[in-house]
Each structure stands twice: as C-alpha cells, then as structure tokens.
Tab-separated table of C-alpha atoms in Angstrom:
chain	number	residue	atom	x	y	z
A	158	UNK	CA	63.843	142.896	45.369
A	159	UNK	CA	66.373	140.267	46.699
A	160	UNK	CA	66.180	136.673	46.966
A	161	UNK	CA	66.074	135.603	50.683
A	162	UNK	CA	65.201	131.813	52.195
A	163	UNK	CA	63.442	133.289	55.502
A	164	UNK	CA	61.202	136.033	55.521
A	165	UNK	CA	59.981	137.634	58.843
A	166	UNK	CA	57.482	139.476	57.775
A	167	UNK	CA	55.091	137.750	54.112
A	168	UNK	CA	54.209	139.569	51.310
A	169	UNK	CA	51.511	143.095	51.382
A	170	UNK	CA	48.735	139.572	50.679
A	171	UNK	CA	48.897	137.792	53.417
A	172	UNK	CA	48.165	140.864	55.555
A	173	UNK	CA	45.226	141.898	53.886
A	174	UNK	CA	43.937	137.778	54.098
A	175	UNK	CA	44.191	137.689	57.158
A	176	UNK	CA	42.125	141.359	58.079
A	177	UNK	CA	40.034	139.462	55.575
A	178	UNK	CA	39.598	136.542	57.490
A	179	UNK	CA	39.500	137.652	60.553
A	180	UNK	CA	35.805	139.230	60.139
A	181	UNK	CA	32.985	137.375	60.927
A	182	UNK	CA	31.091	136.376	57.204
A	183	UNK	CA	34.123	138.400	54.698
A	184	UNK	CA	35.284	136.488	51.620
A	185	UNK	CA	38.212	137.370	49.776
A	186	UNK	CA	39.552	136.511	45.934
A	187	UNK	CA	42.569	136.158	45.557
A	188	UNK	CA	43.845	137.396	42.193
A	189	UNK	CA	46.940	135.685	42.553
A	190	UNK	CA	49.001	132.049	40.309
A	191	UNK	CA	48.969	128.684	42.110
A	192	UNK	CA	52.122	128.808	44.997
A	193	UNK	CA	50.530	131.768	45.953
A	194	UNK	CA	47.522	130.131	47.872
A	195	UNK	CA	49.395	128.625	50.099
A	196	UNK	CA	47.227	131.042	52.657
A	197	UNK	CA	44.126	128.859	53.318
A	198	UNK	CA	46.536	125.693	54.431
A	199	UNK	CA	48.739	127.812	56.393
A	200	UNK	CA	45.912	129.728	58.604
A	201	UNK	CA	43.910	126.119	58.733
A	202	UNK	CA	46.914	123.760	60.287
A	203	UNK	CA	47.602	127.194	62.598
A	204	UNK	CA	44.627	127.880	63.914
A	205	UNK	CA	43.004	124.895	64.092
A	206	UNK	CA	39.693	126.602	62.852
A	207	UNK	CA	36.869	123.964	62.862
A	208	UNK	CA	35.371	126.133	59.639
A	209	UNK	CA	36.566	126.845	55.998
A	210	UNK	CA	39.275	129.257	55.519
A	211	UNK	CA	36.435	132.018	53.709
A	212	UNK	CA	39.431	132.558	50.911
A	213	UNK	CA	39.070	131.434	47.609
A	214	UNK	CA	41.750	132.082	44.138
A	215	UNK	CA	41.045	133.254	41.072
A	216	UNK	CA	43.832	131.575	39.216
A	217	UNK	CA	46.063	133.749	36.608
A	218	UNK	CA	47.410	130.866	34.385
A	219	UNK	CA	48.289	130.883	31.047
A	220	UNK	CA	44.619	131.867	29.514
A	221	UNK	CA	44.655	134.579	31.702
A	222	UNK	CA	47.813	135.710	30.379
A	223	UNK	CA	45.878	135.636	27.105
A	224	UNK	CA	43.574	137.272	27.573
A	225	UNK	CA	42.866	139.579	29.868
A	226	UNK	CA	41.200	138.464	33.823
A	227	UNK	CA	38.728	140.491	33.865
A	228	UNK	CA	35.995	137.753	33.029
A	229	UNK	CA	37.403	135.739	35.388
A	230	UNK	CA	37.753	137.455	38.722
A	231	UNK	CA	34.385	139.177	38.096
A	232	UNK	CA	32.869	136.054	37.789
A	233	UNK	CA	33.906	134.500	40.732
A	234	UNK	CA	33.353	137.140	43.120
A	235	UNK	CA	29.358	137.386	41.967
A	236	UNK	CA	29.450	133.044	42.205
A	237	UNK	CA	30.721	133.263	45.734
A	238	UNK	CA	27.941	136.303	46.330
A	239	UNK	CA	25.886	133.418	44.533
A	240	UNK	CA	27.344	130.388	46.554
A	241	UNK	CA	27.566	132.084	50.315
A	242	UNK	CA	25.789	135.161	51.082
A	243	UNK	CA	29.080	137.599	52.075
A	244	UNK	CA	28.295	141.037	53.761
A	245	UNK	CA	31.430	141.635	52.430
A	246	UNK	CA	33.930	140.488	50.238
A	247	UNK	CA	37.634	141.526	49.587
A	248	UNK	CA	39.469	141.907	46.525
A	249	UNK	CA	43.204	141.534	47.032
A	250	UNK	CA	45.903	141.264	44.336
A	251	UNK	CA	49.366	140.215	44.323
A	252	UNK	CA	52.685	140.976	43.540
A	253	UNK	CA	52.860	137.805	40.933
A	254	UNK	CA	48.988	139.590	39.468
A	255	UNK	CA	50.269	143.406	39.989
A	256	UNK	CA	52.200	142.613	37.420
A	257	UNK	CA	49.709	142.313	34.508
A	258	UNK	CA	48.635	145.753	35.386
A	259	UNK	CA	44.805	145.977	35.316
A	260	UNK	CA	41.956	147.574	36.194
A	261	UNK	CA	41.140	145.571	39.592
A	262	UNK	CA	38.989	148.814	40.558
A	263	UNK	CA	36.772	148.386	37.786
A	264	UNK	CA	35.826	144.742	38.285
A	265	UNK	CA	35.313	145.895	41.444
A	266	UNK	CA	33.199	148.025	39.894
A	267	UNK	CA	31.329	145.602	37.431
A	268	UNK	CA	31.298	142.601	40.077
A	269	UNK	CA	29.700	144.932	42.618
A	270	UNK	CA	26.342	145.663	39.698
A	271	UNK	CA	25.361	141.648	39.755
A	272	UNK	CA	26.727	141.068	43.897
A	273	UNK	CA	23.631	141.809	46.941
A	274	UNK	CA	26.825	141.904	49.428
A	275	UNK	CA	29.454	144.619	49.205
A	276	UNK	CA	32.879	144.683	47.145
A	277	UNK	CA	36.132	146.390	47.900
A	278	UNK	CA	39.264	145.901	46.491
A	279	UNK	CA	41.833	146.331	48.881
A	280	UNK	CA	44.235	149.100	47.407
A	281	UNK	CA	48.035	148.367	49.539
A	282	UNK	CA	51.028	148.555	47.010
A	283	UNK	CA	52.522	145.225	47.049
A	284	UNK	CA	55.954	146.146	46.629
A	285	UNK	CA	56.103	148.799	48.761
A	286	UNK	CA	54.544	146.812	51.923
A	287	UNK	CA	54.680	143.587	54.018
A	288	UNK	CA	52.301	141.934	55.416
A	289	UNK	CA	52.299	143.607	58.901
A	290	UNK	CA	51.685	147.297	57.250
A	291	UNK	CA	49.151	145.908	54.174
A	292	UNK	CA	47.646	144.528	57.476
A	293	UNK	CA	47.437	147.896	59.529
A	294	UNK	CA	46.257	149.182	56.125
A	295	UNK	CA	42.958	147.104	54.824
A	296	UNK	CA	41.544	147.039	58.179
A	297	UNK	CA	42.044	151.072	57.930
A	298	UNK	CA	39.621	150.450	54.065
A	299	UNK	CA	37.384	148.673	55.716
A	300	UNK	CA	36.334	150.743	58.527
A	301	UNK	CA	36.473	153.573	56.737
A	302	UNK	CA	33.808	151.836	53.292
A	303	UNK	CA	31.192	151.383	56.482
A	304	UNK	CA	31.929	154.554	58.361
A	305	UNK	CA	30.842	156.201	54.951
A	306	UNK	CA	29.020	154.233	53.666
A	307	UNK	CA	26.083	154.539	57.152
A	308	UNK	CA	27.430	158.466	57.350
A	309	UNK	CA	25.442	158.808	53.715
A	310	UNK	CA	22.677	156.743	55.042
A	311	UNK	CA	21.824	158.849	57.478
A	312	UNK	CA	22.881	155.212	60.320
A	313	UNK	CA	26.431	155.247	61.965
A	314	UNK	CA	26.088	156.404	65.561
A	315	UNK	CA	28.120	158.671	67.580
A	316	UNK	CA	26.168	159.124	70.770
A	317	UNK	CA	28.617	157.677	73.187
A	318	UNK	CA	27.489	155.036	75.627
A	319	UNK	CA	25.629	154.816	78.792
A	320	UNK	CA	28.898	153.254	80.782
A	321	UNK	CA	32.639	153.918	79.710
A	322	UNK	CA	33.255	151.759	76.335
A	323	UNK	CA	36.092	150.571	74.145
A	324	UNK	CA	36.619	149.379	70.858
A	325	UNK	CA	39.672	146.731	71.327
A	326	UNK	CA	41.820	146.781	67.640
A	327	UNK	CA	43.903	145.012	66.045
A	328	UNK	CA	44.016	141.004	67.061
A	329	UNK	CA	43.715	139.279	64.410
A	330	UNK	CA	43.835	135.525	62.669
A	331	UNK	CA	47.986	134.532	62.766
A	332	UNK	CA	48.291	137.051	65.798
A	333	UNK	CA	50.923	135.213	68.266
A	334	UNK	CA	48.702	134.859	70.896
A	335	UNK	CA	45.873	137.440	70.009
A	336	UNK	CA	43.592	134.552	70.808
A	337	UNK	CA	44.600	134.542	74.190
A	338	UNK	CA	45.546	138.117	74.519
A	339	UNK	CA	42.268	139.363	73.519
A	340	UNK	CA	40.126	137.448	76.502
A	341	UNK	CA	43.361	138.668	78.605
A	342	UNK	CA	42.011	142.194	77.681
A	343	UNK	CA	38.188	141.442	78.194
A	344	UNK	CA	38.418	140.134	81.215
A	345	UNK	CA	40.299	142.984	82.201
A	346	UNK	CA	37.711	145.128	81.155
A	347	UNK	CA	35.180	143.165	83.275
A	348	UNK	CA	36.873	143.989	86.071
A	349	UNK	CA	37.540	147.640	85.535
A	350	UNK	CA	34.239	148.259	84.416
A	351	UNK	CA	34.471	149.345	80.746
A	352	UNK	CA	32.139	147.881	78.612
A	353	UNK	CA	33.230	146.342	75.193
A	354	UNK	CA	31.775	148.253	72.819
A	355	UNK	CA	33.001	146.024	69.740
A	356	UNK	CA	36.274	144.177	69.104
A	357	UNK	CA	37.956	144.830	65.540
A	358	UNK	CA	38.891	143.127	63.301
A	359	UNK	CA	38.606	139.457	65.045
A	360	UNK	CA	35.160	138.542	65.015
A	361	UNK	CA	33.463	141.838	64.259
A	362	UNK	CA	30.414	142.012	61.460
A	363	UNK	CA	31.077	144.810	59.674
A	364	UNK	CA	27.057	146.205	59.418
A	365	UNK	CA	27.749	146.931	63.347
A	366	UNK	CA	31.237	149.211	62.715
A	367	UNK	CA	28.372	152.108	62.674
A	368	UNK	CA	28.601	151.748	66.042
A	369	UNK	CA	32.978	152.509	66.155
A	370	UNK	CA	32.351	156.257	67.144
A	371	UNK	CA	29.929	155.091	69.889
A	372	UNK	CA	33.020	154.216	72.294
A	373	UNK	CA	34.785	155.955	74.635
A	374	UNK	CA	38.382	155.185	73.315
A	375	UNK	CA	39.857	152.806	71.304
A	376	UNK	CA	42.656	150.544	73.510
A	377	UNK	CA	45.510	149.528	70.143
A	378	UNK	CA	47.544	146.872	72.208
A	379	UNK	CA	49.605	146.439	68.945
A	380	UNK	CA	51.754	148.474	66.928
A	381	UNK	CA	51.355	146.809	63.851
A	382	UNK	CA	47.570	146.813	63.076
A	383	UNK	CA	44.830	148.969	65.051
A	384	UNK	CA	47.045	152.672	64.441
A	385	UNK	CA	45.859	153.523	60.894
A	386	UNK	CA	41.925	152.722	61.621
A	387	UNK	CA	41.886	154.300	64.876
A	388	UNK	CA	43.839	156.728	63.862
A	389	UNK	CA	40.652	158.019	60.732
A	390	UNK	CA	38.232	157.249	63.849
A	391	UNK	CA	39.736	159.600	66.773
A	392	UNK	CA	40.976	161.570	63.458
A	393	UNK	CA	36.800	162.214	62.467
A	394	UNK	CA	34.775	160.433	65.432
A	395	UNK	CA	37.132	161.781	68.509
A	396	UNK	CA	37.185	158.850	69.545
A	397	UNK	CA	40.692	159.005	71.410
A	398	UNK	CA	42.786	156.474	70.671
A	399	UNK	CA	45.319	154.560	74.055
A	400	UNK	CA	48.641	152.877	72.459
A	401	UNK	CA	50.449	151.370	75.213
A	402	UNK	CA	50.232	147.497	75.015
A	403	UNK	CA	49.759	146.426	78.150
A	404	UNK	CA	52.830	143.512	78.167
A	405	UNK	CA	54.226	143.100	81.844
A	406	UNK	CA	53.072	144.547	85.307
A	407	UNK	CA	54.386	148.696	84.468
A	408	UNK	CA	52.928	148.409	81.114
A	409	UNK	CA	49.924	146.749	82.227
A	410	UNK	CA	49.717	149.575	84.846
A	411	UNK	CA	50.213	152.570	82.778
A	412	UNK	CA	47.839	151.225	79.984
A	413	UNK	CA	45.203	150.614	83.227
A	414	UNK	CA	46.032	154.510	83.978
A	415	UNK	CA	46.060	155.129	80.462
A	416	UNK	CA	42.465	154.872	79.874
A	417	UNK	CA	41.142	155.704	83.252
A	418	UNK	CA	42.720	159.265	81.669
A	419	UNK	CA	40.890	159.260	79.176
A	420	UNK	CA	37.779	158.157	80.797
A	421	UNK	CA	37.905	161.388	83.085
A	422	UNK	CA	38.629	163.669	81.029
A	423	UNK	CA	35.701	163.136	79.438
A	424	UNK	CA	33.266	163.196	82.043
A	425	UNK	CA	34.124	160.449	84.398
A	426	UNK	CA	34.710	159.524	87.193
A	427	UNK	CA	36.399	156.064	87.615
A	428	UNK	CA	40.521	155.511	90.246
A	429	UNK	CA	41.686	152.355	89.005
A	430	UNK	CA	44.727	152.948	91.354
A	431	UNK	CA	42.764	150.710	93.994
A	432	UNK	CA	43.247	147.744	91.386
A	433	UNK	CA	45.391	147.986	90.185
A	434	UNK	CA	47.884	148.131	93.685
A	435	UNK	CA	45.669	144.816	94.085
A	436	UNK	CA	46.588	143.682	91.178
A	437	UNK	CA	50.496	143.746	91.654
A	438	UNK	CA	50.366	142.580	94.834
A	439	UNK	CA	48.621	140.891	95.578
A	440	UNK	CA	47.376	138.354	92.595
A	441	UNK	CA	49.911	138.366	89.879
A	442	UNK	CA	53.196	136.647	90.569
A	443	UNK	CA	55.045	138.189	88.413
A	444	UNK	CA	55.969	141.165	90.519
A	445	UNK	CA	56.709	139.061	93.701
A	446	UNK	CA	59.239	136.331	91.463
A	447	UNK	CA	60.965	139.947	90.244
A	448	UNK	CA	61.933	139.915	94.022
A	449	UNK	CA	62.289	136.518	94.290
A	450	UNK	CA	65.769	135.218	94.742
A	451	UNK	CA	65.314	132.540	91.319
A	452	UNK	CA	64.594	136.167	89.663
A	453	UNK	CA	67.553	137.598	91.221
A	454	UNK	CA	69.816	134.922	90.243
A	455	UNK	CA	69.433	136.217	87.046
A	456	UNK	CA	70.455	139.676	88.027
A	457	UNK	CA	73.143	140.804	85.389
A	458	UNK	CA	72.810	137.432	83.150
A	459	UNK	CA	72.686	138.906	79.621
A	460	UNK	CA	69.827	138.719	77.005
A	461	UNK	CA	69.439	139.104	73.664
A	462	UNK	CA	65.998	140.286	72.261
A	463	UNK	CA	64.075	140.238	68.781
A	464	UNK	CA	61.498	140.656	66.733
A	465	UNK	CA	58.613	143.078	66.017
A	466	UNK	CA	58.130	146.055	67.391
A	467	UNK	CA	55.052	145.735	69.700
A	468	UNK	CA	56.740	142.212	71.158
A	469	UNK	CA	60.636	143.554	71.352
A	470	UNK	CA	60.176	147.071	72.798
A	471	UNK	CA	57.899	145.210	75.424
A	472	UNK	CA	59.711	141.963	76.458
A	473	UNK	CA	63.025	144.257	76.994
A	474	UNK	CA	61.687	146.345	79.674
A	475	UNK	CA	60.524	143.789	81.254
A	476	UNK	CA	63.757	142.092	81.434
A	477	UNK	CA	65.523	146.081	81.820
A	478	UNK	CA	63.371	147.632	84.382
A	479	UNK	CA	61.383	144.325	86.333
A	480	UNK	CA	63.825	142.033	86.291
A	481	UNK	CA	67.321	143.343	85.583
A	482	UNK	CA	68.590	141.690	83.514
A	483	UNK	CA	70.534	142.996	80.923
A	484	UNK	CA	69.891	142.878	77.247
A	485	UNK	CA	72.988	143.424	75.654
A	486	UNK	CA	70.658	143.406	72.164
A	487	UNK	CA	67.449	144.119	71.519
A	488	UNK	CA	66.286	144.694	67.341
A	489	UNK	CA	63.022	144.570	65.151
A	490	UNK	CA	62.262	143.749	61.898
A	491	UNK	CA	60.297	146.183	61.011
A	492	UNK	CA	62.348	148.760	59.150
A	493	UNK	CA	59.866	150.392	58.529
A	494	UNK	CA	59.335	152.166	62.104
A	495	UNK	CA	63.103	152.032	62.754
A	496	UNK	CA	62.518	155.685	64.059
A	497	UNK	CA	59.625	154.313	67.141
A	498	UNK	CA	61.786	151.210	68.077
A	499	UNK	CA	64.870	152.994	68.990
A	500	UNK	CA	62.911	155.534	70.426
A	501	UNK	CA	61.526	152.893	72.851
A	502	UNK	CA	64.557	150.485	73.652
A	503	UNK	CA	67.650	152.759	73.511
A	504	UNK	CA	67.589	153.352	77.470
A	505	UNK	CA	66.975	150.083	77.866
A	506	UNK	CA	69.017	147.718	76.210
A	507	UNK	CA	73.334	148.040	75.417
A	508	UNK	CA	72.844	147.885	71.343
A	509	UNK	CA	69.882	148.526	69.243
A	510	UNK	CA	69.311	146.239	65.719
A	511	UNK	CA	66.996	147.446	63.355
A	512	UNK	CA	66.517	144.451	59.875
A	513	UNK	CA	65.486	142.036	58.195
A	514	UNK	CA	68.187	140.329	57.256
A	515	UNK	CA	69.073	136.855	59.714
A	516	UNK	CA	71.944	135.970	58.829
A	517	UNK	CA	72.609	139.476	60.587
A	518	UNK	CA	70.899	138.689	63.967
A	519	UNK	CA	72.403	134.775	63.869
A	520	UNK	CA	75.732	136.376	63.759
A	521	UNK	CA	74.334	139.529	65.914
A	522	UNK	CA	74.008	136.551	68.781
A	523	UNK	CA	76.902	133.894	67.807
A	524	UNK	CA	79.244	137.028	68.289
A	525	UNK	CA	77.456	138.283	72.024
A	526	UNK	CA	77.145	135.057	72.987
A	527	UNK	CA	73.758	136.251	75.940
A	528	UNK	CA	72.416	133.605	78.084
A	529	UNK	CA	69.124	133.175	77.108
A	530	UNK	CA	67.333	134.549	73.537
A	531	UNK	CA	63.715	136.236	73.531
A	532	UNK	CA	62.880	136.467	69.210
A	533	UNK	CA	60.944	134.950	66.902
A	534	UNK	CA	60.710	131.309	65.371
A	535	UNK	CA	64.377	132.464	63.585
A	536	UNK	CA	66.345	132.726	66.770
A	537	UNK	CA	65.024	129.914	68.093
A	538	UNK	CA	66.888	127.557	65.986
A	539	UNK	CA	70.039	130.212	65.928
A	540	UNK	CA	70.401	129.573	68.747
A	541	UNK	CA	70.386	125.915	68.396
A	542	UNK	CA	72.692	126.239	66.331
A	543	UNK	CA	74.639	127.596	68.754
A	544	UNK	CA	73.415	125.933	72.076
A	545	UNK	CA	71.421	129.095	73.559
A	546	UNK	CA	67.990	129.146	74.665
A	547	UNK	CA	65.673	130.915	73.116
A	548	UNK	CA	62.083	131.606	74.080
A	549	UNK	CA	59.136	132.691	71.832
A	550	UNK	CA	58.383	135.732	71.657
A	551	UNK	CA	56.992	137.171	68.396
A	552	UNK	CA	56.003	136.137	65.268
A	553	UNK	CA	56.767	134.472	62.623
A	554	UNK	CA	55.552	131.457	64.524
A	555	UNK	CA	55.812	127.359	64.060
A	556	UNK	CA	52.245	125.258	65.420
A	557	UNK	CA	54.012	124.976	68.702
A	558	UNK	CA	53.327	128.787	69.549
A	559	UNK	CA	49.211	128.187	69.509
A	560	UNK	CA	49.159	126.541	72.124
A	561	UNK	CA	45.832	125.538	72.610
A	562	UNK	CA	46.179	125.817	76.544
A	563	UNK	CA	45.749	129.562	77.753
A	564	UNK	CA	48.771	131.430	77.594
A	565	UNK	CA	47.834	135.410	77.151
A	566	UNK	CA	50.996	138.110	76.792
A	567	UNK	CA	49.482	140.959	77.906
A	568	UNK	CA	47.489	141.876	81.323
A	569	UNK	CA	48.498	140.010	84.000
A	570	UNK	CA	47.534	136.829	83.286
A	571	UNK	CA	49.574	138.330	80.286
A	572	UNK	CA	52.753	139.316	82.742
A	573	UNK	CA	52.926	136.230	85.145
A	574	UNK	CA	53.500	133.998	81.552
A	575	UNK	CA	56.243	135.802	80.382
A	576	UNK	CA	58.230	135.531	84.074
A	577	UNK	CA	57.310	131.293	83.258
A	578	UNK	CA	58.640	132.687	80.059
A	579	UNK	CA	61.393	134.459	81.307
A	580	UNK	CA	62.826	131.789	83.659
A	581	UNK	CA	62.206	128.835	82.112
A	582	UNK	CA	64.455	130.331	79.047
A	583	UNK	CA	68.055	130.807	80.727
A	584	UNK	CA	67.670	127.495	83.845
A	585	UNK	CA	66.589	124.192	80.523
A	586	UNK	CA	70.498	125.887	80.266
A	587	UNK	CA	71.434	123.090	82.483
A	588	UNK	CA	69.237	120.165	80.677
A	589	UNK	CA	71.990	118.873	78.619
A	590	UNK	CA	74.565	118.786	81.298
A	591	UNK	CA	71.601	116.776	83.380
A	592	UNK	CA	70.643	114.070	80.765
A	593	UNK	CA	74.656	113.427	80.076
A	594	UNK	CA	75.048	112.655	83.679
A	595	UNK	CA	71.743	110.348	84.564
A	596	UNK	CA	71.815	109.139	80.865
A	597	UNK	CA	69.495	110.763	77.858
A	598	UNK	CA	69.771	111.253	74.275
A	599	UNK	CA	73.407	111.260	73.123
A	600	UNK	CA	76.034	114.098	73.744
A	601	UNK	CA	78.516	112.380	73.065
A	602	UNK	CA	78.599	113.844	69.582
A	603	UNK	CA	79.484	117.229	69.025
A	604	UNK	CA	77.899	119.443	66.477
A	605	UNK	CA	80.561	121.511	65.142
A	606	UNK	CA	78.680	124.234	62.395
A	607	UNK	CA	78.268	127.307	62.788
A	608	UNK	CA	75.388	130.149	62.526
A	609	UNK	CA	76.847	130.608	58.794
A	610	UNK	CA	76.547	127.838	56.160
A	611	UNK	CA	79.703	127.110	55.429
A	612	UNK	CA	82.852	126.759	58.205
A	613	UNK	CA	86.730	128.135	57.507
A	614	UNK	CA	87.460	125.788	60.538
A	615	UNK	CA	88.501	121.978	60.711
A	616	UNK	CA	88.503	119.664	64.363
A	617	UNK	CA	90.768	117.404	64.597
A	618	UNK	CA	90.007	114.455	65.998
A	619	UNK	CA	91.624	115.033	69.282
A	620	UNK	CA	90.487	118.435	69.618
A	621	UNK	CA	86.758	116.567	68.591
A	622	UNK	CA	87.843	113.937	72.043
A	623	UNK	CA	88.818	116.820	73.924
A	624	UNK	CA	86.373	119.056	73.341
A	625	UNK	CA	83.647	115.868	73.888
A	626	UNK	CA	85.247	116.024	77.613
A	627	UNK	CA	83.549	119.677	78.467
A	628	UNK	CA	79.540	119.249	80.414
A	629	UNK	CA	77.407	119.939	78.405
A	630	UNK	CA	76.093	123.538	79.604
A	631	UNK	CA	79.169	124.722	78.826
A	632	UNK	CA	80.338	122.727	75.385
A	633	UNK	CA	78.936	125.094	73.165
A	634	UNK	CA	80.689	129.042	75.386
A	635	UNK	CA	84.477	126.650	74.648
A	636	UNK	CA	83.539	125.649	71.070
A	637	UNK	CA	82.693	129.718	70.415
A	638	UNK	CA	85.233	130.929	72.006
A	639	UNK	CA	88.044	127.967	70.434
A	640	UNK	CA	86.975	128.959	66.946
A	641	UNK	CA	87.418	132.688	67.139
A	642	UNK	CA	90.669	132.384	69.357
A	643	UNK	CA	91.440	129.994	65.902
A	644	UNK	CA	90.526	132.302	63.621
A	645	UNK	CA	92.716	135.839	65.627
A	646	UNK	CA	95.470	133.675	65.599
A	647	UNK	CA	95.070	132.220	61.805
A	648	UNK	CA	94.694	128.337	62.107
A	649	UNK	CA	92.788	126.946	60.569
A	650	UNK	CA	93.559	122.654	62.181
A	651	UNK	CA	91.362	122.448	65.437
A	652	UNK	CA	93.562	120.383	67.579
A	653	UNK	CA	93.990	119.961	71.916
A	654	UNK	CA	96.511	122.211	71.780
A	655	UNK	CA	94.325	125.226	70.029
A	656	UNK	CA	92.202	124.344	72.881
A	657	UNK	CA	94.759	123.932	75.608
A	658	UNK	CA	95.937	127.305	74.232
A	659	UNK	CA	92.401	129.004	73.361
A	660	UNK	CA	91.491	128.847	76.644
A	661	UNK	CA	95.302	130.111	79.056
A	662	UNK	CA	94.235	132.854	75.848
A	663	UNK	CA	90.597	133.692	77.645
A	664	UNK	CA	92.030	133.316	80.873
A	665	UNK	CA	94.821	135.629	80.789
C-alpha cells in the first residue's frame, strides 16, 4: 500500500457501486465510514442523472466499532427494502470497514429473511482489486446469481431467438462516453438486422437476466468490464463472445466480421461486406480523412497514448495504422492486464509503459516531447504544464468529458469523432502563437514549472526575457531543450547566454 495524490482507478467499492447503480431498481448499501460516500455526489454531478443515486451508506462510526455493525447493517437493508422495494440490494464493504473482519455474508442471510427483494454480498477482495476489476467481478456475480436462481425455478430460457440477437455486455454508469457508445452500438445493430436481446448492466432489469442465454452471441466492447460475465454465459450456455472493440474504421470492420462469423456458425446466413464497404467509402468521413492532405500533414508526427487497456490499444492502432502517426509511447494503468496490452500494441509503437504512477507517465512525456498526447485527465494536466496539447480518450475524466451532445467513440460515427479529436489536438498547438499575434490572453509571462514538483534550475531575468521572445507555439520546446542542456552541463542559473549555447548544441 502506498500514499498517492492521484489514482487512475478507484477503490473496489466504486466499481461495485457503478454496477449496482447501472441496473434498474437495484439498491446498494455501502458499509463504510463517512468520507467513503463520495460516490453519490460524483455520479450525480458527472452523469447529470435526474434520479437520485441508489446508494445508501451504513456508516461505520465509534458505536459500531464498540458494539459491532450487524444490527445496523441489517436494519438499513430491511428499511430500504420496505421503503423503495428494490429487486436487488447489494451490500458492499470498503477497505476501511473490512478491517472489522465481520461476517457480512451472515448479515445478508439475516436481512434476506425480512426482505421482499433479493439481497446479495459483493464478494470482492477490496485489498487486491481496483475499481475496474471489482466492477467486472460484481457484474459476473449478479449474472450468475439470477441465472442460477432461474435454473432452480425452471424458469430459464435457453432457446435461441428467431432472428440473430446479441447481448451487449459492459456499458456502465460513469464509463467513458459509455452512454453515447451504447446508442451508436444500438444503431449499428439496427443497420445489421441484429436484435438486441439484453444490454447489461446499463438500464437492465435483474429479473430479465434469465433470457441472456437466448442471444446468438455476446458483444463485449470494453476489456475492463464485461469479460467475466460473458465467459460465464459462454461456458454454461454455449453463447459465443465477440470481444473486439469497434473503435476506428479498421477495428469496426473487424468487429462486424466477427459478429457475422458468430451468426453464420450457428446456421445464419448473413453477409455484411456490402455494409462495411458502403460505410467505409461513402458514409464515414474517417477513411476519407486518412487520405486527405490534412492527415498527410500529420504523418510522422510523434504522439504519446495512455489510458485504460481498451482505449489505449484502440487509439494506438488508429494513429499508427489509419493515420500514419508515430506513437513513441503507448501505455496503460491496468497493470493487472499488462501482458495482453503489450501483445496488442508492441507492433504499433516505439515504447510500451505499464504503470499506475502518474509521475512516471509525466516524466516519460517530458522526455519524449511528443507533438500531442492522448490520455486521461491527468495527462491533460501534464500537457498543460509543459505546453503539449492533449486529447482525452479514457477515464479518469472531468465533467467536460461527459458531454451533453452526442459524442460516441465506437462505431462509424465514433470514428468521425476520433478523427476530430486527433486533428484538433495537433493543430491547436498554433493557438497560442495566433493569440500572441492578434491579441488575446497574456502570454508574456513564461511558465517555468516542470513536471517534477521541485526544480533544480533558476531562470535569470535576462534568460526569461530572451525566452519571452520565442513564439508561443515553440516556447515550451525551447525551454525544455535549454533546461536539458543546463542539467547536462551542470549549470544552475539559466541566462540568455545559456539559451544561445543550448541552441548551438541542438543545431550541432
């Protein structure tokens, strides 16, 4: 365990709460001290949901520490069951409450006796898994719980739907553009004539999970949430899984072909090649952009990509394969899935970085000096500090990346959105220069901070004055090159003469 001021993935209970609040009429009871209940505020603000977040905190306080929490937890579960009549109540502990080492499974069994709805414990190890892993496991638990329950009642449906159908598994609340992606996937399925059997967990009813085996195949668009549930359905009910993220023109086509194969392998007779060709050549603008002069101007430019596995892999491939942009570093914070990530990106980038240390990411970006960054909100902060534009492609994100307008990242419309993001991220580097010429915000003061919290270099007045003369759009690069030269030469005070010497050294 280490103290950190930034986390790419939250604690395990956040993942469980994301799954619980994605389902319809499911309530979560969080066994936690005050301070761990920020999820309600965070979700209400970011998702702009009109309904209250269905999470209640069973507070661990000094009385609980003295007497135990069984009575309080059971009372909270049964009280909420009587008040709002949820189909399912999920009890989730936190790292702090886990210290009490209480038998929460026994609490659930007691509460079930006096509850009309189902009650279950989110059985995840809060010390060993993070938000994404817990979300994946909790979703699989819920699916298993209701499929086994339906089997015991003899109420499960295993006969296939008349027309080809799909289970879309993975979209959740607080996911990166998940709501927009889901709309685009629904449109794609309509175009292909594929019925949607179930979408889980977003907007799903737990009592309808018994129909999951009726689908012809599962589609898991995200690597982080959904694979465990899909594997359980595939292993127990012989429903094949398509796990190709349809992000970018090439991967969207590959995903559609994988769905075509899954359908035809089960006796279907579909051919989507005409649809792929029409979308690629005439409907989506992404393929056209890749051949345009605008994209040719980006050829060979350097970019750094960092995020979760799904979006970092997809973005790396789009930049390298579809746009000819050189990815000098591709990285992920999903350290638990490092081998898969390395296998997916090793042929499309110069360097691979797997780390959840934001300081290491920032230092790598400063060292490589890319023309643009594609990362999380944290990489956006890093880019601002060293004057490198950044396009946000993955969580964690700020409220500005929960747009009100329609902005999917998946499918053919998603490919168009990615094109805009990439192009604007590179071209907006000229903005400061144009503002300096035509008037705008004050660019006379030079930012002398580095990525590190402390700097071992001092800029003299004449050094700053000389640096101010450099056009804004290249000033950051000149500053970094000068500081690099000063460190190599053991110079502590950077004057105008040092800038000239550094320039000569670079030119040499």
